[in-house]
C-alpha positions as a Python dict, from the first residue, in 0.01 Angstrom:
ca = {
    (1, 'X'): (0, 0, 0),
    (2, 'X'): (104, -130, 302),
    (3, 'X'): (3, 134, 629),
    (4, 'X'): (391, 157, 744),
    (5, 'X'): (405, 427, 464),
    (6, 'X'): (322, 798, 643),
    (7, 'X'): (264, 1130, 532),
    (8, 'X'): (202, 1405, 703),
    (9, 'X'): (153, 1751, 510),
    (10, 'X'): (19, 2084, 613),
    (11, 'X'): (44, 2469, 470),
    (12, 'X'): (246, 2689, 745),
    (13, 'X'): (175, 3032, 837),
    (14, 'X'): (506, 3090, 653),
    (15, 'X'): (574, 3357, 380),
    (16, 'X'): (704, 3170, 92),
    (17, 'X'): (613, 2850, 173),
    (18, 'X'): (318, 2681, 45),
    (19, 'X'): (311, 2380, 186),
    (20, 'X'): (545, 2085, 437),
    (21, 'X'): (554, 1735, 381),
    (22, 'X'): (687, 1505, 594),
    (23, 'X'): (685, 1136, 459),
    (24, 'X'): (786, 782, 532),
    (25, 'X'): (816, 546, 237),
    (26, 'X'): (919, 158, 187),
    (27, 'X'): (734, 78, -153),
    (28, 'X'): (574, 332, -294),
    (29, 'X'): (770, 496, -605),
    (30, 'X'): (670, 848, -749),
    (31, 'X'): (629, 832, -1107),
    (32, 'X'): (765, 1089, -1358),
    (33, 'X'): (634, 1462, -1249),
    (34, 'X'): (675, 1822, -1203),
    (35, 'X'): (584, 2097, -912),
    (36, 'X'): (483, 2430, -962),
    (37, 'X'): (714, 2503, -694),
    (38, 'X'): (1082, 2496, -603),
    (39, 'X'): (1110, 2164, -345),
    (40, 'X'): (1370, 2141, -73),
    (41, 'X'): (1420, 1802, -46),
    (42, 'X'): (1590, 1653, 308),
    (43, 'X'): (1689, 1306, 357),
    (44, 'X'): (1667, 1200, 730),
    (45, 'X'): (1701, 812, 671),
    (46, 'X'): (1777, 594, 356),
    (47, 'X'): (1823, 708, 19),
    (48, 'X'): (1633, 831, -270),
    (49, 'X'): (1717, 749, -664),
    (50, 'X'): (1544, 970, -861),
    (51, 'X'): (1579, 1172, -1245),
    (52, 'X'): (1575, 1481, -1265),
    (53, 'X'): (1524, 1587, -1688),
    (54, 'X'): (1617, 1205, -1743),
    (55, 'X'): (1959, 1206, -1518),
    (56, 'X'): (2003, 976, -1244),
    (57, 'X'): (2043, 1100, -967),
    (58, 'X'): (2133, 1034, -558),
    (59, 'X'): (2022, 1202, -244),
    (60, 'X'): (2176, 1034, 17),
    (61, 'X'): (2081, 1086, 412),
    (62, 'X'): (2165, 1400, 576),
    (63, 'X'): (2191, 1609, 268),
    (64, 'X'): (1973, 1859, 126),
    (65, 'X'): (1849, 1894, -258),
    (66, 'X'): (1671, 2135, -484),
    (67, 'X'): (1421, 2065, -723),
    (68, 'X'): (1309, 2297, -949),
    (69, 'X'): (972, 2394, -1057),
    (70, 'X'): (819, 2301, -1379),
    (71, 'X'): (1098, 2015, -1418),
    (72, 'X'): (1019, 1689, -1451),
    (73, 'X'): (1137, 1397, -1189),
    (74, 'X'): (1069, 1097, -1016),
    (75, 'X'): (1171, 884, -676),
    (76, 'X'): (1230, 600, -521),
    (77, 'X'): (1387, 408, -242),
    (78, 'X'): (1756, 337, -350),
    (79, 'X'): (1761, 48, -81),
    (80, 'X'): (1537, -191, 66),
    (81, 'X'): (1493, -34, 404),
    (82, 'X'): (1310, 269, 224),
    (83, 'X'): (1382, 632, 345),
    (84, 'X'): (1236, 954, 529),
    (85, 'X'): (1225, 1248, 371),
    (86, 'X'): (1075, 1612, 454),
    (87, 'X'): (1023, 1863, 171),
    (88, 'X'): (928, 2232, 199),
    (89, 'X'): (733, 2353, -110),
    (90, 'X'): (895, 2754, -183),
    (91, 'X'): (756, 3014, -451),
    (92, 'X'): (812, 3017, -732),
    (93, 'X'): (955, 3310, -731),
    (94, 'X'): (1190, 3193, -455),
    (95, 'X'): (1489, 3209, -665),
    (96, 'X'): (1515, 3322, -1029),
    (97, 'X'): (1433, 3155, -1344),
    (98, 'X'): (1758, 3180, -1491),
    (99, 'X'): (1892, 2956, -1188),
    (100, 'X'): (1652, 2698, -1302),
    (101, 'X'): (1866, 2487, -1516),
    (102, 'X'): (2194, 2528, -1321),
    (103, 'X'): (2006, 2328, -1037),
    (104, 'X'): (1912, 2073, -1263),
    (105, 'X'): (2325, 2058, -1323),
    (106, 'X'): (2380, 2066, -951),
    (107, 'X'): (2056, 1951, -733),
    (108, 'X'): (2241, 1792, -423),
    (109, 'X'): (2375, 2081, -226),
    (110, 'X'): (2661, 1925, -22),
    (111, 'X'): (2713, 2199, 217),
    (112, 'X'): (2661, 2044, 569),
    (113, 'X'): (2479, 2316, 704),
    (114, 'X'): (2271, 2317, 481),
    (115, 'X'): (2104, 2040, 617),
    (116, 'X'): (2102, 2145, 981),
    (117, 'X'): (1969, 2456, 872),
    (118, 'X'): (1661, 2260, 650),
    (119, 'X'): (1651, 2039, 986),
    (120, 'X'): (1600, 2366, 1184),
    (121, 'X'): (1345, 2516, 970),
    (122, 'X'): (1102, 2219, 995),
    (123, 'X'): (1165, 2202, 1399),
    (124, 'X'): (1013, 2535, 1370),
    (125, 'X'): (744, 2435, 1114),
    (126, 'X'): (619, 2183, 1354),
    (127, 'X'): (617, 2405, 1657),
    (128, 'X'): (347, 2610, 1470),
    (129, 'X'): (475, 2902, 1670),
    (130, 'X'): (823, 3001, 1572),
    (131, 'X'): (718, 3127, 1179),
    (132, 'X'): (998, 3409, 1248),
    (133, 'X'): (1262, 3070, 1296),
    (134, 'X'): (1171, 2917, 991),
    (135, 'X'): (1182, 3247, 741),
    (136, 'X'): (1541, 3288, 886),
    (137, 'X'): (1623, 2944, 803),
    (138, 'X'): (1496, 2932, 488),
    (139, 'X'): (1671, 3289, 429),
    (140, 'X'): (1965, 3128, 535),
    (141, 'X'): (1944, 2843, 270),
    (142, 'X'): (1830, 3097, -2),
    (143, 'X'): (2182, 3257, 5),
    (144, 'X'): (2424, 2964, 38),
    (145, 'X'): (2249, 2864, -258),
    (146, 'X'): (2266, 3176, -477),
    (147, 'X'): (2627, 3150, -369),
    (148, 'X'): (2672, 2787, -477),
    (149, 'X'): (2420, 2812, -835),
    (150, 'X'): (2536, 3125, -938),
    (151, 'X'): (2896, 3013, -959),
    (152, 'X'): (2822, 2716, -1207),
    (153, 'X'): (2794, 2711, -1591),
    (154, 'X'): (2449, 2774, -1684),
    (155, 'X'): (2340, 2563, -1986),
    (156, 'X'): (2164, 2661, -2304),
    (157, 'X'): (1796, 2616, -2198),
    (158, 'X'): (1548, 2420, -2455),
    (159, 'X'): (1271, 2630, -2530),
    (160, 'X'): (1018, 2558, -2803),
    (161, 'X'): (740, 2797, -2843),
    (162, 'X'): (495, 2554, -2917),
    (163, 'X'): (585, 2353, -2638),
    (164, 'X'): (530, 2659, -2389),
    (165, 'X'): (217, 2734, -2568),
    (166, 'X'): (61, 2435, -2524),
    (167, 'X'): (185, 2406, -2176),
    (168, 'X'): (-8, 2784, -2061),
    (169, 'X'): (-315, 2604, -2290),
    (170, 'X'): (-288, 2319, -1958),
    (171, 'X'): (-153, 2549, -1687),
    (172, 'X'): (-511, 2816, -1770),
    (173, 'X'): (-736, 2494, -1830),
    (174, 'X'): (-669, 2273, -1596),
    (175, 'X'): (-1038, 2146, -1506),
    (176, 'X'): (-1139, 2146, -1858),
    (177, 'X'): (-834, 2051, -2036),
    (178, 'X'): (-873, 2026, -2436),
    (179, 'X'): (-816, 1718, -2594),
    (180, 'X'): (-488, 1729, -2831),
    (181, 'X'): (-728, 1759, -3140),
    (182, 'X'): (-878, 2046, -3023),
    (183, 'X'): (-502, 2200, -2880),
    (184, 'X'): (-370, 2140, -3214),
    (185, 'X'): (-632, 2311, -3397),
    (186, 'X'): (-631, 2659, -3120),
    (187, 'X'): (-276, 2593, -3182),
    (188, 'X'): (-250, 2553, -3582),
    (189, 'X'): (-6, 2243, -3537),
    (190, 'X'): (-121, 1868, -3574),
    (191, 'X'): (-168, 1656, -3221),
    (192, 'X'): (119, 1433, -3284),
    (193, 'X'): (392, 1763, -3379),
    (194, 'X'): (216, 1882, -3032),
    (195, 'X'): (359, 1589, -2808),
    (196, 'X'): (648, 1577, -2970),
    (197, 'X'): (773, 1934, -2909),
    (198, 'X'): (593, 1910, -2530),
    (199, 'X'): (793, 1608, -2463),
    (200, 'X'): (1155, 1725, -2585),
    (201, 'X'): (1111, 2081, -2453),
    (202, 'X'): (965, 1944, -2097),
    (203, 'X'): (1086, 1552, -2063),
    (204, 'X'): (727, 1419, -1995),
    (205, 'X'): (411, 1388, -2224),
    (206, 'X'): (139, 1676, -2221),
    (207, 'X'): (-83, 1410, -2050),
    (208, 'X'): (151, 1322, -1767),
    (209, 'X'): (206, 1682, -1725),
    (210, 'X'): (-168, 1747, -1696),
    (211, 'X'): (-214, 1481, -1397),
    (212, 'X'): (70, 1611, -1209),
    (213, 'X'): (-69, 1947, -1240),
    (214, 'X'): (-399, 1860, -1132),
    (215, 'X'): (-275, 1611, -843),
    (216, 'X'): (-90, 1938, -736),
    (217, 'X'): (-390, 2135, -744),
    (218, 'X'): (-579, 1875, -514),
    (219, 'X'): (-282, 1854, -264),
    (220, 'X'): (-355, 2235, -197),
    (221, 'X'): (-774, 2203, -171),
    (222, 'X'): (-728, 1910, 47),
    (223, 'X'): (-522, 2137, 294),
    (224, 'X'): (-787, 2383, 314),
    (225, 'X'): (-1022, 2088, 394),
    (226, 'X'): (-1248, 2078, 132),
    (227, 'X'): (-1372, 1676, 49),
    (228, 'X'): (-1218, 1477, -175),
    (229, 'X'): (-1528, 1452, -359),
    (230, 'X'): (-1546, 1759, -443),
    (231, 'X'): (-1181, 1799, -473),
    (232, 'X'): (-1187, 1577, -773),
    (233, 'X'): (-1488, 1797, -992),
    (234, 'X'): (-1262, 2102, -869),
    (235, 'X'): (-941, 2022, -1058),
    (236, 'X'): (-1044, 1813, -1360),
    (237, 'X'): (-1117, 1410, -1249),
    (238, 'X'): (-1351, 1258, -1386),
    (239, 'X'): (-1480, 1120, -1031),
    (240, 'X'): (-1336, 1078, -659),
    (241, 'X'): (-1213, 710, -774),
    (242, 'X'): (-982, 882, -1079),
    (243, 'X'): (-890, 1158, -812),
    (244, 'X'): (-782, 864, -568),
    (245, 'X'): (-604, 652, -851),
    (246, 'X'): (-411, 941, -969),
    (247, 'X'): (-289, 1071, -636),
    (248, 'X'): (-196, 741, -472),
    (249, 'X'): (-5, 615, -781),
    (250, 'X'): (191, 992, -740),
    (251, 'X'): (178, 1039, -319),
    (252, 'X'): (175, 677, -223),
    (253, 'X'): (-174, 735, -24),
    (254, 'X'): (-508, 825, -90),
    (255, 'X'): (-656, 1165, -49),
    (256, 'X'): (-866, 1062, 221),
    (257, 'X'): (-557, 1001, 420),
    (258, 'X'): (-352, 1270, 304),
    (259, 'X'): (-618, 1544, 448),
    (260, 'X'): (-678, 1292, 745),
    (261, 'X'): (-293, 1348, 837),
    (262, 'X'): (-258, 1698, 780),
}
């Protein structure tokens, strides 16, 4: 990975926001993944191609988009002179679950100040200082987009019992996960009726789903500090060389870095 791609990521002082990343990126492509969180996604140069639940999708510069949590997605430049991007990891609970599939319909929000107002709330983010600036910001993007969602069709949401029983069995056991032998017999089902109801309710494999998680949960230890040595026993890697695998193949730089730039 060539050093011209940057990231810089910290977690603000900010109610409601877990954590800022800032990024610059010529080759590196995210492979398919999902947040626990809802991402704002802003585009200050270049464009990103990404799926979101298997549709292609644009995000162009200048424009903000929404990513839901817990739905699966990818990235990558759309162009050869790669792209800048800063993302502000929200709560959950941020907006409600029932909006969660009508931004999947709709995740570019074309309103143009919407993206002086994402602009805005990372000026303040950066200053360290000005928290009160960047809760009304992000305020202020919370209700142009429960006035943009809320308008739009909602679609009939997949949801497969199994599925979201095997994905609390990950979520609750993330350092120790069970293989899919021992899932399916907690679970009564056989391994391969397992992945297949995972993957159609979710649009990614219970494995995939599992890294992400746990690349997630070593995004938020790093930014406390702690090494990525022991990062790696603390969410589930086998050693600090899976840890460092993992997250470069899904951040585009090694842990060591990551924390290093925070």
């Amino acid at each position: 990975m060539r050093e011209r791609e940057r990231v810089r990521a910290w977690r603000p002082a900010v109610p409601g926001i877990h954590e800022v990343l800032h990024a610059e990126f010529h080759e590196h492509a995210y492979p398919l993944h999902t947040h626990a969180e809802w991402s704002l996604l802003l585009i200050d140069a270049g464009e990103v191609a990404y799926r979101l639940e298997g549709r292609a999708r644009r995000a162009p510069t200048a424009t903000l988009t929404i990513l839901p949590p817990g739905v699966p997605h990818d990235g990558r430049s759309a162009g050869a002179g790669g792209f800048r991007k800063r993302v502000a990891y929200v709560e959950a609970g941020w907006l409600d679950d029932d909006l969660v599939e009508r931004s999947v319909d709709a995740p570019l929000l074309a309103h143009p100040a919407l993206a002086g107002a994402a602009a805005r709330m990372h000026r303040a983010l950066e200053a360290g200082g000005d928290g009160l600036r960047a809760e009304s910001e992000l305020l202020a993007i919370r209700g142009v987009v429960l006035r943009d969602l809320g308008g739009r069709r909602m679609r009939e949401r997949r949801d497969d019992p199994l599925a979201a029983r095997l994905r609390a069995l990950l979520d609750a056991r993330l350092t120790g996960a069970p293989t899919l032998a021992d899932a399916a017999r907690e679970l009564e089902a056989s391994a391969s009726r397992l992945v297949r109801a995972f993957t159609a309710a979710y649009g990614i494999p219970p494995h995939r789903y599992l890294t992400g998680r746990r690349v997630d949960a070593a995004r938020h230890l790093l930014l406390r500090g702690t090494p990525p040595a022991e990062v790696a026993a603390a969410v589930g890697f086998y050693d600090q060389a899976h840890l460092t695998r993992h997250f470069a193949r899904t951040l585009g730089v090694t842990p060591a870095r990551f924390q290093q730039a925070a």
